[in-house]
């Protein structure tokens, strides 16, 4: 899978530096380089790239204006690149895949490209499914009807999976007692060795279970990792507070704050609008 890419920055040296850092990635093909926002919009409409590395601070037409200027077409994926750390939240609001600080760190760049590959694989998989459904509807309508029935029943996973398959209540044996915890009240889950600490607004309970097994019991559309050892209930997030270096904190309903690891920052884009 080739990632057709455009680089946008008003500083030629910044473009050269990013181009140099991208050379080790054989699947990245640079199809255009632009030095201002208007050039970028024209190039994106012409080349229809998969990915755009977009500088935020540019004279006249900044990076966010480029995104707004593409509302009438299907936009590519964006990775914002900037020397300033105070645009992180707005970058997430613009549905950016990631937010990189100059000078771009090579390890962070590799992480960002992994996210891009995952997004593109999901998108292309969905497109192939749509093509299959269209072909079935035209040439094998009975099979198309069966496919729709399976999807509605939650067969085959993905977005069609019924929420009914996930736990509504979790039984937790703690301090010699058995507590029945309504999943809706769980704000935060933290790993502590072989145990999980389940936190609701007014209580903390210890469950002997691995995080991997617990994740299978919870609806992934609501419960997401924000750190390798932390899961948060997105429905109970009340505020997003930007922090340094593009990081941020989530403020939960109880008022507690949890930091989003840089490896999981794309989670924020799922519910910040």
GROMACS .gro file of C-alpha atoms in nm:
model
  273
    1UNK     CA    1   0.000   0.000   0.000
    2UNK     CA    2   0.152   0.329  -0.114
    3UNK     CA    3   0.078   0.643   0.089
    4UNK     CA    4   0.058   0.930  -0.160
    5UNK     CA    5   0.173   1.232   0.035
    6UNK     CA    6   0.192   1.612   0.007
    7UNK     CA    7   0.423   1.829   0.221
    8UNK     CA    8   0.311   2.184   0.307
    9UNK     CA    9   0.534   2.439   0.483
   10UNK     CA   10   0.630   2.798   0.410
   11UNK     CA   11   0.990   2.721   0.512
   12UNK     CA   12   1.183   2.534   0.237
   13UNK     CA   13   1.430   2.397   0.492
   14UNK     CA   14   1.143   2.247   0.693
   15UNK     CA   15   1.014   2.068   0.381
   16UNK     CA   16   1.364   1.940   0.303
   17UNK     CA   17   1.406   1.815   0.660
   18UNK     CA   18   1.074   1.633   0.659
   19UNK     CA   19   1.144   1.487   0.315
   20UNK     CA   20   1.475   1.354   0.447
   21UNK     CA   21   1.307   1.194   0.750
   22UNK     CA   22   1.048   1.028   0.525
   23UNK     CA   23   1.306   0.865   0.297
   24UNK     CA   24   1.341   0.544   0.507
   25UNK     CA   25   0.968   0.473   0.466
   26UNK     CA   26   0.940   0.292   0.133
   27UNK     CA   27   0.560   0.311   0.124
   28UNK     CA   28   0.554   0.693   0.138
   29UNK     CA   29   0.545   0.862  -0.205
   30UNK     CA   30   0.572   1.242  -0.206
   31UNK     CA   31   0.357   1.365  -0.494
   32UNK     CA   32   0.380   1.742  -0.428
   33UNK     CA   33   0.543   2.006  -0.208
   34UNK     CA   34   0.372   2.338  -0.133
   35UNK     CA   35   0.486   2.658   0.039
   36UNK     CA   36   0.150   2.814   0.126
   37UNK     CA   37  -0.211   2.727   0.196
   38UNK     CA   38  -0.355   2.819  -0.142
   39UNK     CA   39  -0.098   2.603  -0.322
   40UNK     CA   40  -0.185   2.323  -0.085
   41UNK     CA   41  -0.558   2.332  -0.157
   42UNK     CA   42  -0.495   2.331  -0.532
   43UNK     CA   43  -0.245   2.045  -0.507
   44UNK     CA   44  -0.475   1.838  -0.283
   45UNK     CA   45  -0.766   1.877  -0.526
   46UNK     CA   46  -0.539   1.787  -0.819
   47UNK     CA   47  -0.343   1.495  -0.676
   48UNK     CA   48  -0.601   1.358  -0.429
   49UNK     CA   49  -0.333   1.238  -0.185
   50UNK     CA   50  -0.382   0.994   0.101
   51UNK     CA   51  -0.188   1.209   0.348
   52UNK     CA   52  -0.082   1.571   0.396
   53UNK     CA   53   0.187   1.693   0.636
   54UNK     CA   54   0.057   2.041   0.707
   55UNK     CA   55   0.233   2.331   0.878
   56UNK     CA   56  -0.006   2.534   1.093
   57UNK     CA   57   0.164   2.874   1.105
   58UNK     CA   58   0.180   3.008   0.750
   59UNK     CA   59   0.128   3.369   0.640
   60UNK     CA   60  -0.213   3.455   0.498
   61UNK     CA   61  -0.366   3.110   0.484
   62UNK     CA   62  -0.279   2.887   0.781
   63UNK     CA   63  -0.310   2.510   0.812
   64UNK     CA   64  -0.659   2.518   0.964
   65UNK     CA   65  -0.778   2.735   0.675
   66UNK     CA   66  -0.652   2.468   0.435
   67UNK     CA   67  -0.868   2.208   0.610
   68UNK     CA   68  -1.170   2.440   0.595
   69UNK     CA   69  -1.105   2.504   0.227
   70UNK     CA   70  -1.150   2.133   0.150
   71UNK     CA   71  -1.494   2.090   0.299
   72UNK     CA   72  -1.659   2.034  -0.039
   73UNK     CA   73  -1.428   1.743  -0.132
   74UNK     CA   74  -1.328   1.424   0.045
   75UNK     CA   75  -1.025   1.538   0.247
   76UNK     CA   76  -0.705   1.337   0.290
   77UNK     CA   77  -0.560   1.244   0.627
   78UNK     CA   78  -0.370   1.528   0.796
   79UNK     CA   79  -0.068   1.533   1.023
   80UNK     CA   80  -0.009   1.883   1.158
   81UNK     CA   81   0.353   1.991   1.197
   82UNK     CA   82   0.435   2.304   1.395
   83UNK     CA   83   0.686   2.472   1.624
   84UNK     CA   84   0.409   2.576   1.864
   85UNK     CA   85   0.246   2.348   2.120
   86UNK     CA   86  -0.068   2.552   2.186
   87UNK     CA   87  -0.263   2.429   1.883
   88UNK     CA   88  -0.298   2.067   1.996
   89UNK     CA   89  -0.666   2.071   2.087
   90UNK     CA   90  -0.765   2.256   1.770
   91UNK     CA   91  -0.566   2.001   1.568
   92UNK     CA   92  -0.767   1.719   1.722
   93UNK     CA   93  -1.088   1.910   1.653
   94UNK     CA   94  -0.982   1.920   1.288
   95UNK     CA   95  -0.967   1.537   1.299
   96UNK     CA   96  -0.591   1.528   1.253
   97UNK     CA   97  -0.425   1.186   1.265
   98UNK     CA   98  -0.145   1.336   1.473
   99UNK     CA   99   0.030   1.654   1.581
  100UNK     CA  100   0.409   1.670   1.549
  101UNK     CA  101   0.639   1.929   1.700
  102UNK     CA  102   0.935   2.070   1.509
  103UNK     CA  103   1.200   1.943   1.481
  104UNK     CA  104   1.017   1.621   1.400
  105UNK     CA  105   1.129   1.327   1.611
  106UNK     CA  106   1.192   1.017   1.398
  107UNK     CA  107   1.028   0.777   1.644
  108UNK     CA  108   0.717   0.996   1.671
  109UNK     CA  109   0.706   1.018   1.291
  110UNK     CA  110   0.711   0.639   1.267
  111UNK     CA  111   0.423   0.618   1.518
  112UNK     CA  112   0.223   0.872   1.317
  113UNK     CA  113   0.270   0.677   0.995
  114UNK     CA  114   0.152   0.360   1.169
  115UNK     CA  115  -0.169   0.542   1.258
  116UNK     CA  116  -0.204   0.654   0.896
  117UNK     CA  117  -0.162   0.298   0.770
  118UNK     CA  118  -0.429   0.176   1.010
  119UNK     CA  119  -0.672   0.451   0.906
  120UNK     CA  120  -0.612   0.385   0.535
  121UNK     CA  121  -0.650   0.009   0.577
  122UNK     CA  122  -0.983   0.060   0.754
  123UNK     CA  123  -1.102   0.308   0.492
  124UNK     CA  124  -1.001   0.089   0.198
  125UNK     CA  125  -1.155  -0.216   0.364
  126UNK     CA  126  -1.485  -0.030   0.397
  127UNK     CA  127  -1.468   0.080   0.033
  128UNK     CA  128  -1.414  -0.278  -0.083
  129UNK     CA  129  -1.709  -0.392   0.129
  130UNK     CA  130  -1.931  -0.128  -0.032
  131UNK     CA  131  -1.820  -0.238  -0.380
  132UNK     CA  132  -1.898  -0.599  -0.289
  133UNK     CA  133  -2.245  -0.504  -0.162
  134UNK     CA  134  -2.316  -0.306  -0.481
  135UNK     CA  135  -2.206  -0.599  -0.698
  136UNK     CA  136  -2.415  -0.843  -0.495
  137UNK     CA  137  -2.720  -0.617  -0.514
  138UNK     CA  138  -2.690  -0.610  -0.894
  139UNK     CA  139  -2.594  -0.968  -0.971
  140UNK     CA  140  -2.702  -1.170  -0.664
  141UNK     CA  141  -2.979  -0.991  -0.476
  142UNK     CA  142  -3.052  -1.291  -0.253
  143UNK     CA  143  -2.693  -1.298  -0.127
  144UNK     CA  144  -2.706  -0.923  -0.069
  145UNK     CA  145  -3.016  -0.965   0.146
  146UNK     CA  146  -2.844  -1.238   0.351
  147UNK     CA  147  -2.542  -1.011   0.400
  148UNK     CA  148  -2.763  -0.729   0.529
  149UNK     CA  149  -2.940  -0.969   0.767
  150UNK     CA  150  -2.607  -1.091   0.908
  151UNK     CA  151  -2.489  -0.732   0.957
  152UNK     CA  152  -2.805  -0.632   1.143
  153UNK     CA  153  -2.772  -0.940   1.364
  154UNK     CA  154  -2.414  -0.846   1.454
  155UNK     CA  155  -2.249  -1.135   1.271
  156UNK     CA  156  -1.893  -1.080   1.148
  157UNK     CA  157  -1.782  -0.807   1.387
  158UNK     CA  158  -1.701  -0.442   1.304
  159UNK     CA  159  -1.949  -0.156   1.334
  160UNK     CA  160  -2.239  -0.393   1.289
  161UNK     CA  161  -2.166  -0.575   1.618
  162UNK     CA  162  -2.462  -0.538   1.853
  163UNK     CA  163  -2.399  -0.351   2.177
  164UNK     CA  164  -2.599  -0.630   2.349
  165UNK     CA  165  -2.299  -0.862   2.338
  166UNK     CA  166  -2.111  -0.644   2.589
  167UNK     CA  167  -2.148  -0.646   2.967
  168UNK     CA  168  -2.408  -0.424   3.135
  169UNK     CA  169  -2.312  -0.524   3.489
  170UNK     CA  170  -1.980  -0.653   3.622
  171UNK     CA  171  -1.953  -0.861   3.939
  172UNK     CA  172  -1.645  -0.771   4.143
  173UNK     CA  173  -1.533  -0.963   4.453
  174UNK     CA  174  -1.345  -0.717   4.672
  175UNK     CA  175  -1.275  -0.709   5.047
  176UNK     CA  176  -1.479  -1.025   5.102
  177UNK     CA  177  -1.789  -0.883   4.934
  178UNK     CA  178  -1.939  -0.911   4.586
  179UNK     CA  179  -2.024  -0.579   4.426
  180UNK     CA  180  -2.249  -0.550   4.121
  181UNK     CA  181  -2.119  -0.252   3.922
  182UNK     CA  182  -2.324  -0.086   3.650
  183UNK     CA  183  -2.087  -0.049   3.353
  184UNK     CA  184  -2.236   0.295   3.276
  185UNK     CA  185  -2.097   0.426   3.608
  186UNK     CA  186  -1.737   0.317   3.542
  187UNK     CA  187  -1.523   0.623   3.473
  188UNK     CA  188  -1.177   0.476   3.468
  189UNK     CA  189  -0.997   0.141   3.472
  190UNK     CA  190  -0.629   0.119   3.565
  191UNK     CA  191  -0.398  -0.182   3.555
  192UNK     CA  192  -0.208  -0.268   3.871
  193UNK     CA  193  -0.005  -0.582   3.807
  194UNK     CA  194  -0.246  -0.877   3.769
  195UNK     CA  195  -0.535  -0.666   3.897
  196UNK     CA  196  -0.766  -0.401   3.753
  197UNK     CA  197  -0.871  -0.101   3.963
  198UNK     CA  198  -1.229  -0.015   3.862
  199UNK     CA  199  -1.317   0.345   3.949
  200UNK     CA  200  -1.668   0.486   3.956
  201UNK     CA  201  -1.754   0.840   4.064
  202UNK     CA  202  -1.757   0.746   4.433
  203UNK     CA  203  -1.580   0.413   4.469
  204UNK     CA  204  -1.271   0.211   4.371
  205UNK     CA  205  -1.279  -0.168   4.348
  206UNK     CA  206  -1.013  -0.424   4.265
  207UNK     CA  207  -1.082  -0.696   4.007
  208UNK     CA  208  -0.848  -0.988   3.941
  209UNK     CA  209  -0.850  -0.996   3.561
  210UNK     CA  210  -0.618  -0.897   3.278
  211UNK     CA  211  -0.682  -0.577   3.086
  212UNK     CA  212  -0.700  -0.773   2.761
  213UNK     CA  213  -0.981  -0.995   2.893
  214UNK     CA  214  -1.167  -0.704   3.049
  215UNK     CA  215  -1.155  -0.509   2.720
  216UNK     CA  216  -1.340  -0.796   2.547
  217UNK     CA  217  -1.630  -0.748   2.790
  218UNK     CA  218  -1.667  -0.373   2.733
  219UNK     CA  219  -1.811  -0.186   2.434
  220UNK     CA  220  -1.508  -0.043   2.244
  221UNK     CA  221  -1.720   0.244   2.114
  222UNK     CA  222  -1.736   0.373   2.471
  223UNK     CA  223  -1.436   0.230   2.656
  224UNK     CA  224  -1.101   0.321   2.503
  225UNK     CA  225  -0.739   0.301   2.613
  226UNK     CA  226  -0.570   0.637   2.662
  227UNK     CA  227  -0.255   0.473   2.800
  228UNK     CA  228  -0.123   0.117   2.782
  229UNK     CA  229  -0.248   0.065   3.139
  230UNK     CA  230  -0.556   0.294   3.142
  231UNK     CA  231  -0.906   0.265   2.995
  232UNK     CA  232  -1.154   0.553   3.013
  233UNK     CA  233  -1.529   0.574   2.957
  234UNK     CA  234  -1.560   0.834   2.680
  235UNK     CA  235  -1.923   0.900   2.770
  236UNK     CA  236  -1.810   1.041   3.105
  237UNK     CA  237  -1.544   1.277   2.970
  238UNK     CA  238  -1.650   1.633   3.049
  239UNK     CA  239  -1.353   1.837   2.929
  240UNK     CA  240  -1.031   1.813   2.728
  241UNK     CA  241  -0.743   2.024   2.858
  242UNK     CA  242  -0.441   2.075   2.628
  243UNK     CA  243  -0.100   2.028   2.782
  244UNK     CA  244   0.258   2.076   2.665
  245UNK     CA  245   0.405   1.899   2.360
  246UNK     CA  246   0.063   1.831   2.215
  247UNK     CA  247  -0.045   1.614   2.509
  248UNK     CA  248  -0.375   1.663   2.687
  249UNK     CA  249  -0.574   1.572   2.999
  250UNK     CA  250  -0.929   1.437   3.011
  251UNK     CA  251  -1.149   1.569   3.291
  252UNK     CA  252  -1.406   1.311   3.401
  253UNK     CA  253  -1.748   1.361   3.556
  254UNK     CA  254  -1.611   1.319   3.910
  255UNK     CA  255  -1.357   1.596   3.845
  256UNK     CA  256  -1.057   1.362   3.828
  257UNK     CA  257  -0.805   1.419   3.548
  258UNK     CA  258  -0.620   1.159   3.344
  259UNK     CA  259  -0.339   1.218   3.098
  260UNK     CA  260  -0.367   1.089   2.742
  261UNK     CA  261  -0.049   0.911   2.636
  262UNK     CA  262   0.090   1.041   2.306
  263UNK     CA  263   0.051   0.693   2.157
  264UNK     CA  264  -0.325   0.711   2.210
  265UNK     CA  265  -0.400   1.075   2.124
  266UNK     CA  266  -0.613   0.977   1.825
  267UNK     CA  267  -0.875   0.862   2.079
  268UNK     CA  268  -0.949   1.228   2.152
  269UNK     CA  269  -1.054   1.289   1.792
  270UNK     CA  270  -1.336   1.036   1.831
  271UNK     CA  271  -1.542   1.258   2.056
  272UNK     CA  272  -1.406   1.613   2.022
  273UNK     CA  273  -1.620   1.797   1.764
   0.00000   0.00000   0.00000
